[in-house]
Amino acid sequence: LLARFWQAGAAQVNGEAAPSTVVLAPGDWFRCGAGPVVRVALFNRPQLGPPPASALGKPCPFCKVPFTTATTCLTCPCGVVVHCEPDEKDGLHCAQELRVCPVCKRTLSQDEAYVNPGGSDE
């Protein structure tokens, strides 16, 4: 998130005086003057469904089984695709087994939710 403040030092980011332009990451917080503390959060909307065309025929990084059009997959925001078949299917559950992306180390969540990296407000 790119934040622009009207003047350098007019806001605090993570307890420090902020420059007029700053890049904020999930878990960072900012306050303008004596206003409320605002924490940056990331909303996770999992990309579940068939694999992207670029992944068809390529092996899953976890189980090495190639992706087909009938496969249900989870695509990480970094672009990594892994099998993620529903529980009731006799399918591959690579995302459930891995729990984190093998490339970027993000949590492979199937639930829509805000990602809270934790920490206190100040």
PDB file of N, CA, C and O in Angstrom, residues 79-114:
ATOM      1  N   GLY A  79       1.779 -16.963  -7.781  1.00  0.00           N
ATOM      2  CA  GLY A  79       1.636 -17.674  -9.048  1.00  0.00           C
ATOM      3  C   GLY A  79       1.809 -19.175  -8.968  1.00  0.00           C
ATOM      4  O   GLY A  79       1.534 -19.889  -9.927  1.00  0.00           O
ATOM      5  N   VAL A  80       2.259 -19.694  -7.846  1.00  0.00           N
ATOM      6  CA  VAL A  80       2.436 -21.139  -7.694  1.00  0.00           C
ATOM      7  C   VAL A  80       1.064 -21.807  -7.631  1.00  0.00           C
ATOM      8  O   VAL A  80       0.160 -21.336  -6.950  1.00  0.00           O
ATOM      9  N   VAL A  81       0.919 -22.921  -8.356  1.00  0.00           N
ATOM     10  CA  VAL A  81      -0.341 -23.665  -8.427  1.00  0.00           C
ATOM     11  C   VAL A  81      -0.120 -25.027  -7.781  1.00  0.00           C
ATOM     12  O   VAL A  81       0.872 -25.707  -8.076  1.00  0.00           O
ATOM     13  N   VAL A  82      -1.041 -25.431  -6.886  1.00  0.00           N
ATOM     14  CA  VAL A  82      -0.978 -26.754  -6.252  1.00  0.00           C
ATOM     15  C   VAL A  82      -2.367 -27.375  -6.256  1.00  0.00           C
ATOM     16  O   VAL A  82      -3.377 -26.677  -6.309  1.00  0.00           O
ATOM     17  N   HIS A  83      -2.418 -28.709  -6.223  1.00  0.00           N
ATOM     18  CA  HIS A  83      -3.695 -29.405  -6.174  1.00  0.00           C
ATOM     19  C   HIS A  83      -4.445 -29.052  -4.894  1.00  0.00           C
ATOM     20  O   HIS A  83      -3.837 -28.923  -3.825  1.00  0.00           O
ATOM     21  N   CYS A  84      -5.747 -28.954  -5.004  1.00  0.00           N
ATOM     22  CA  CYS A  84      -6.579 -28.651  -3.831  1.00  0.00           C
ATOM     23  C   CYS A  84      -7.973 -29.206  -4.070  1.00  0.00           C
ATOM     24  O   CYS A  84      -8.947 -28.476  -4.235  1.00  0.00           O
ATOM     25  N   GLU A  85      -8.072 -30.520  -4.099  1.00  0.00           N
ATOM     26  CA  GLU A  85      -9.349 -31.173  -4.349  1.00  0.00           C
ATOM     27  C   GLU A  85     -10.228 -31.101  -3.105  1.00  0.00           C
ATOM     28  O   GLU A  85      -9.721 -31.160  -1.977  1.00  0.00           O
ATOM     29  N   PRO A  86     -11.542 -30.958  -3.292  1.00  0.00           N
ATOM     30  CA  PRO A  86     -12.444 -30.947  -2.140  1.00  0.00           C
ATOM     31  C   PRO A  86     -12.321 -32.249  -1.339  1.00  0.00           C
ATOM     32  O   PRO A  86     -11.967 -33.293  -1.889  1.00  0.00           O
ATOM     33  N   ASP A  87     -12.616 -32.152  -0.059  1.00  0.00           N
ATOM     34  CA  ASP A  87     -12.461 -33.309   0.838  1.00  0.00           C
ATOM     35  C   ASP A  87     -13.254 -34.528   0.399  1.00  0.00           C
ATOM     36  O   ASP A  87     -12.817 -35.650   0.583  1.00  0.00           O
ATOM     37  N   GLU A  88     -14.445 -34.316  -0.183  1.00  0.00           N
ATOM     38  CA  GLU A  88     -15.280 -35.458  -0.526  1.00  0.00           C
ATOM     39  C   GLU A  88     -14.799 -36.188  -1.784  1.00  0.00           C
ATOM     40  O   GLU A  88     -15.256 -37.266  -2.083  1.00  0.00           O
ATOM     41  N   LYS A  89     -13.871 -35.596  -2.526  1.00  0.00           N
ATOM     42  CA  LYS A  89     -13.343 -36.235  -3.724  1.00  0.00           C
ATOM     43  C   LYS A  89     -12.147 -37.121  -3.384  1.00  0.00           C
ATOM     44  O   LYS A  89     -11.433 -36.877  -2.438  1.00  0.00           O
ATOM     45  N   ASP A  90     -11.959 -38.139  -4.208  1.00  0.00           N
ATOM     46  CA  ASP A  90     -10.735 -38.942  -4.115  1.00  0.00           C
ATOM     47  C   ASP A  90      -9.687 -38.243  -4.957  1.00  0.00           C
ATOM     48  O   ASP A  90      -9.317 -38.703  -6.024  1.00  0.00           O
ATOM     49  N   GLY A  91      -9.204 -37.132  -4.469  1.00  0.00           N
ATOM     50  CA  GLY A  91      -8.272 -36.333  -5.247  1.00  0.00           C
ATOM     51  C   GLY A  91      -7.010 -36.037  -4.478  1.00  0.00           C
ATOM     52  O   GLY A  91      -6.746 -36.600  -3.421  1.00  0.00           O
ATOM     53  N   LEU A  92      -6.266 -35.116  -5.032  1.00  0.00           N
ATOM     54  CA  LEU A  92      -4.997 -34.722  -4.440  1.00  0.00           C
ATOM     55  C   LEU A  92      -5.198 -33.514  -3.543  1.00  0.00           C
ATOM     56  O   LEU A  92      -5.861 -32.556  -3.922  1.00  0.00           O
ATOM     57  N   HIS A  93      -4.632 -33.559  -2.366  1.00  0.00           N
ATOM     58  CA  HIS A  93      -4.812 -32.513  -1.359  1.00  0.00           C
ATOM     59  C   HIS A  93      -3.478 -31.840  -1.042  1.00  0.00           C
ATOM     60  O   HIS A  93      -3.120 -31.655   0.111  1.00  0.00           O
ATOM     61  N   CYS A  94      -2.750 -31.458  -2.060  1.00  0.00           N
ATOM     62  CA  CYS A  94      -1.412 -30.896  -1.880  1.00  0.00           C
ATOM     63  C   CYS A  94      -1.424 -29.607  -1.055  1.00  0.00           C
ATOM     64  O   CYS A  94      -0.578 -29.421  -0.183  1.00  0.00           O
ATOM     65  N   ALA A  95      -2.386 -28.708  -1.319  1.00  0.00           N
ATOM     66  CA  ALA A  95      -2.451 -27.445  -0.567  1.00  0.00           C
ATOM     67  C   ALA A  95      -2.674 -27.713   0.912  1.00  0.00           C
ATOM     68  O   ALA A  95      -2.093 -27.055   1.772  1.00  0.00           O
ATOM     69  N   GLN A  96      -3.522 -28.701   1.225  1.00  0.00           N
ATOM     70  CA  GLN A  96      -3.792 -29.038   2.617  1.00  0.00           C
ATOM     71  C   GLN A  96      -2.553 -29.647   3.282  1.00  0.00           C
ATOM     72  O   GLN A  96      -2.307 -29.422   4.468  1.00  0.00           O
ATOM     73  N   GLU A  97      -1.796 -30.413   2.535  1.00  0.00           N
ATOM     74  CA  GLU A  97      -0.582 -31.032   3.076  1.00  0.00           C
ATOM     75  C   GLU A  97       0.542 -30.014   3.264  1.00  0.00           C
ATOM     76  O   GLU A  97       1.239 -30.028   4.263  1.00  0.00           O
ATOM     77  N   LEU A  98       0.719 -29.144   2.268  1.00  0.00           N
ATOM     78  CA  LEU A  98       1.798 -28.156   2.325  1.00  0.00           C
ATOM     79  C   LEU A  98       1.575 -27.103   3.402  1.00  0.00           C
ATOM     80  O   LEU A  98       2.485 -26.735   4.119  1.00  0.00           O
ATOM     81  N   ARG A  99       0.377 -26.548   3.441  1.00  0.00           N
ATOM     82  CA  ARG A  99      -0.013 -25.463   4.348  1.00  0.00           C
ATOM     83  C   ARG A  99       0.648 -24.124   4.029  1.00  0.00           C
ATOM     84  O   ARG A  99       0.110 -23.090   4.324  1.00  0.00           O
ATOM     85  N   VAL A 100       1.863 -24.107   3.474  1.00  0.00           N
ATOM     86  CA  VAL A 100       2.518 -22.858   3.064  1.00  0.00           C
ATOM     87  C   VAL A 100       3.051 -23.031   1.648  1.00  0.00           C
ATOM     88  O   VAL A 100       3.414 -24.133   1.235  1.00  0.00           O
ATOM     89  N   CYS A 101       3.106 -21.950   0.903  1.00  0.00           N
ATOM     90  CA  CYS A 101       3.607 -21.959  -0.467  1.00  0.00           C
ATOM     91  C   CYS A 101       5.088 -22.351  -0.457  1.00  0.00           C
ATOM     92  O   CYS A 101       5.863 -21.813   0.330  1.00  0.00           O
ATOM     93  N   PRO A 102       5.485 -23.267  -1.340  1.00  0.00           N
ATOM     94  CA  PRO A 102       6.889 -23.681  -1.377  1.00  0.00           C
ATOM     95  C   PRO A 102       7.829 -22.593  -1.896  1.00  0.00           C
ATOM     96  O   PRO A 102       9.034 -22.674  -1.695  1.00  0.00           O
ATOM     97  N   VAL A 103       7.289 -21.545  -2.510  1.00  0.00           N
ATOM     98  CA  VAL A 103       8.128 -20.482  -3.062  1.00  0.00           C
ATOM     99  C   VAL A 103       8.157 -19.256  -2.154  1.00  0.00           C
ATOM    100  O   VAL A 103       9.201 -18.837  -1.690  1.00  0.00           O
ATOM    101  N   CYS A 104       6.964 -18.664  -1.869  1.00  0.00           N
ATOM    102  CA  CYS A 104       6.930 -17.401  -1.115  1.00  0.00           C
ATOM    103  C   CYS A 104       6.656 -17.579   0.377  1.00  0.00           C
ATOM    104  O   CYS A 104       6.712 -16.619   1.132  1.00  0.00           O
ATOM    105  N   LYS A 105       6.320 -18.792   0.806  1.00  0.00           N
ATOM    106  CA  LYS A 105       6.085 -19.138   2.217  1.00  0.00           C
ATOM    107  C   LYS A 105       4.808 -18.527   2.805  1.00  0.00           C
ATOM    108  O   LYS A 105       4.624 -18.517   4.012  1.00  0.00           O
ATOM    109  N   ARG A 106       3.898 -18.018   1.940  1.00  0.00           N
ATOM    110  CA  ARG A 106       2.591 -17.553   2.435  1.00  0.00           C
ATOM    111  C   ARG A 106       1.762 -18.759   2.848  1.00  0.00           C
ATOM    112  O   ARG A 106       1.896 -19.852   2.292  1.00  0.00           O
ATOM    113  N   THR A 107       0.856 -18.567   3.794  1.00  0.00           N
ATOM    114  CA  THR A 107      -0.074 -19.618   4.183  1.00  0.00           C
ATOM    115  C   THR A 107      -1.022 -19.896   3.031  1.00  0.00           C
ATOM    116  O   THR A 107      -1.565 -18.964   2.440  1.00  0.00           O
ATOM    117  N   LEU A 108      -1.211 -21.161   2.695  1.00  0.00           N
ATOM    118  CA  LEU A 108      -2.136 -21.554   1.635  1.00  0.00           C
ATOM    119  C   LEU A 108      -3.504 -21.780   2.255  1.00  0.00           C
ATOM    120  O   LEU A 108      -3.857 -22.883   2.631  1.00  0.00           O
ATOM    121  N   SER A 109      -4.273 -20.728   2.393  1.00  0.00           N
ATOM    122  CA  SER A 109      -5.580 -20.794   3.034  1.00  0.00           C
ATOM    123  C   SER A 109      -6.678 -20.903   1.989  1.00  0.00           C
ATOM    124  O   SER A 109      -6.628 -20.241   0.951  1.00  0.00           O
ATOM    125  N   GLN A 110      -7.681 -21.714   2.278  1.00  0.00           N
ATOM    126  CA  GLN A 110      -8.837 -21.852   1.398  1.00  0.00           C
ATOM    127  C   GLN A 110      -9.994 -20.981   1.860  1.00  0.00           C
ATOM    128  O   GLN A 110     -11.046 -20.977   1.249  1.00  0.00           O
ATOM    129  N   ASP A 111      -9.809 -20.239   2.937  1.00  0.00           N
ATOM    130  CA  ASP A 111     -10.874 -19.424   3.500  1.00  0.00           C
ATOM    131  C   ASP A 111     -10.669 -17.947   3.179  1.00  0.00           C
ATOM    132  O   ASP A 111      -9.539 -17.452   3.237  1.00  0.00           O
ATOM    133  N   GLU A 112     -11.773 -17.254   2.865  1.00  0.00           N
ATOM    134  CA  GLU A 112     -11.708 -15.807   2.722  1.00  0.00           C
ATOM    135  C   GLU A 112     -11.608 -15.207   4.115  1.00  0.00           C
ATOM    136  O   GLU A 112     -12.410 -15.516   4.981  1.00  0.00           O
ATOM    137  N   ALA A 113     -10.597 -14.382   4.321  1.00  0.00           N
ATOM    138  CA  ALA A 113     -10.405 -13.778   5.635  1.00  0.00           C
ATOM    139  C   ALA A 113      -9.339 -12.698   5.552  1.00  0.00           C
ATOM    140  O   ALA A 113      -8.543 -12.662   4.616  1.00  0.00           O
ATOM    141  N   TYR A 114      -9.323 -11.839   6.550  1.00  0.00           N
ATOM    142  CA  TYR A 114      -8.243 -10.874   6.656  1.00  0.00           C
ATOM    143  C   TYR A 114      -7.038 -11.566   7.259  1.00  0.00           C
ATOM    144  O   TYR A 114      -7.159 -12.324   8.215  1.00  0.00           O
TER     145      TYR A 114
END
